[in-house]
Amino acid sequence: MTEYLKLVKENAYMKLCIIQLIEILKDNREAKVIKDYLVDVVDGVYGNTLGDNKEYYFDKLAKERD
């Protein structure tokens, strides 16, 4: 298998894992920020969720973890 096909396969596997995680998080209101971010990662539009507020999202994630 060429190097390119290996990268495509790994990318597809990672997206599948993220999609499965999104499905688990969809009913958890406290994880909405994380779910929205993961949806944007899969769609390839990270800037929509984070924009200029990325510190806010990661601070919120850190507080939820504590």
C-alpha atoms as a PDB file:
ATOM      1  CA  MET A   1       0.000   0.000   0.000  1.00  0.00           C
ATOM      2  CA  THR A   2       1.401   3.380  -0.865  1.00  0.00           C
ATOM      3  CA  GLU A   3       2.180   5.940   1.798  1.00  0.00           C
ATOM      4  CA  TYR A   4      -0.701   8.116   0.586  1.00  0.00           C
ATOM      5  CA  LEU A   5      -3.232   5.297   0.977  1.00  0.00           C
ATOM      6  CA  LYS A   6      -1.942   4.590   4.473  1.00  0.00           C
ATOM      7  CA  LEU A   7      -2.541   8.232   5.409  1.00  0.00           C
ATOM      8  CA  VAL A   8      -6.032   8.159   3.903  1.00  0.00           C
ATOM      9  CA  LYS A   9      -6.831   4.983   5.840  1.00  0.00           C
ATOM     10  CA  GLU A  10      -5.573   6.481   9.121  1.00  0.00           C
ATOM     11  CA  ASN A  11      -7.549   9.678   8.508  1.00  0.00           C
ATOM     12  CA  ALA A  12     -10.724   7.722   7.798  1.00  0.00           C
ATOM     13  CA  TYR A  13     -10.241   5.649  10.963  1.00  0.00           C
ATOM     14  CA  MET A  14      -9.739   8.771  13.097  1.00  0.00           C
ATOM     15  CA  LYS A  15     -12.861  10.383  11.648  1.00  0.00           C
ATOM     16  CA  LEU A  16     -14.848   7.216  12.362  1.00  0.00           C
ATOM     17  CA  CYS A  17     -13.645   7.251  15.971  1.00  0.00           C
ATOM     18  CA  ILE A  18     -14.579  10.924  16.339  1.00  0.00           C
ATOM     19  CA  ILE A  19     -18.019  10.299  14.824  1.00  0.00           C
ATOM     20  CA  GLN A  20     -18.618   7.477  17.302  1.00  0.00           C
ATOM     21  CA  LEU A  21     -17.593   9.787  20.141  1.00  0.00           C
ATOM     22  CA  ILE A  22     -19.986  12.472  18.848  1.00  0.00           C
ATOM     23  CA  GLU A  23     -22.801   9.922  18.925  1.00  0.00           C
ATOM     24  CA  ILE A  24     -22.035   9.155  22.573  1.00  0.00           C
ATOM     25  CA  LEU A  25     -21.892  12.850  23.505  1.00  0.00           C
ATOM     26  CA  LYS A  26     -24.996  13.992  21.616  1.00  0.00           C
ATOM     27  CA  ASP A  27     -27.347  13.540  24.593  1.00  0.00           C
ATOM     28  CA  ASN A  28     -24.953  14.971  27.184  1.00  0.00           C
ATOM     29  CA  ARG A  29     -25.720  18.678  27.618  1.00  0.00           C
ATOM     30  CA  GLU A  30     -22.560  19.306  29.616  1.00  0.00           C
ATOM     31  CA  ALA A  31     -20.420  18.036  26.729  1.00  0.00           C
ATOM     32  CA  LYS A  32     -22.066  20.210  24.048  1.00  0.00           C
ATOM     33  CA  VAL A  33     -18.937  22.341  23.615  1.00  0.00           C
ATOM     34  CA  ILE A  34     -16.827  19.250  23.049  1.00  0.00           C
ATOM     35  CA  LYS A  35     -19.381  17.728  20.678  1.00  0.00           C
ATOM     36  CA  ASP A  36     -19.611  20.920  18.619  1.00  0.00           C
ATOM     37  CA  TYR A  37     -15.837  21.102  18.380  1.00  0.00           C
ATOM     38  CA  LEU A  38     -15.574  17.476  17.244  1.00  0.00           C
ATOM     39  CA  VAL A  39     -18.276  18.008  14.611  1.00  0.00           C
ATOM     40  CA  ASP A  40     -16.260  20.926  13.249  1.00  0.00           C
ATOM     41  CA  VAL A  41     -13.078  18.831  13.275  1.00  0.00           C
ATOM     42  CA  VAL A  42     -14.760  16.111  11.210  1.00  0.00           C
ATOM     43  CA  ASP A  43     -16.220  18.728   8.852  1.00  0.00           C
ATOM     44  CA  GLY A  44     -12.831  20.438   8.587  1.00  0.00           C
ATOM     45  CA  VAL A  45     -14.059  23.836   9.789  1.00  0.00           C
ATOM     46  CA  TYR A  46     -12.425  24.198  13.205  1.00  0.00           C
ATOM     47  CA  GLY A  47     -12.526  27.979  13.036  1.00  0.00           C
ATOM     48  CA  ASN A  48     -16.324  28.070  13.237  1.00  0.00           C
ATOM     49  CA  THR A  49     -16.435  26.675  16.754  1.00  0.00           C
ATOM     50  CA  LEU A  50     -13.284  28.124  18.174  1.00  0.00           C
ATOM     51  CA  GLY A  51     -12.761  31.389  16.363  1.00  0.00           C
ATOM     52  CA  ASP A  52     -11.250  33.922  18.717  1.00  0.00           C
ATOM     53  CA  ASN A  53     -12.765  32.210  21.773  1.00  0.00           C
ATOM     54  CA  LYS A  54     -10.587  29.109  21.905  1.00  0.00           C
ATOM     55  CA  GLU A  55      -9.238  29.979  25.353  1.00  0.00           C
ATOM     56  CA  TYR A  56     -12.827  30.149  26.635  1.00  0.00           C
ATOM     57  CA  TYR A  57     -13.628  26.659  25.316  1.00  0.00           C
ATOM     58  CA  PHE A  58     -10.484  25.068  26.667  1.00  0.00           C
ATOM     59  CA  ASP A  59     -10.902  26.832  30.027  1.00  0.00           C
ATOM     60  CA  LYS A  60     -14.452  25.495  30.182  1.00  0.00           C
ATOM     61  CA  LEU A  61     -13.205  21.986  29.397  1.00  0.00           C
ATOM     62  CA  ALA A  62     -10.572  22.254  32.143  1.00  0.00           C
ATOM     63  CA  LYS A  63     -13.200  23.422  34.686  1.00  0.00           C
ATOM     64  CA  GLU A  64     -15.536  20.554  33.764  1.00  0.00           C
ATOM     65  CA  ARG A  65     -12.692  18.127  34.311  1.00  0.00           C
ATOM     66  CA  ASP A  66     -11.996  19.434  37.839  1.00  0.00           C
END
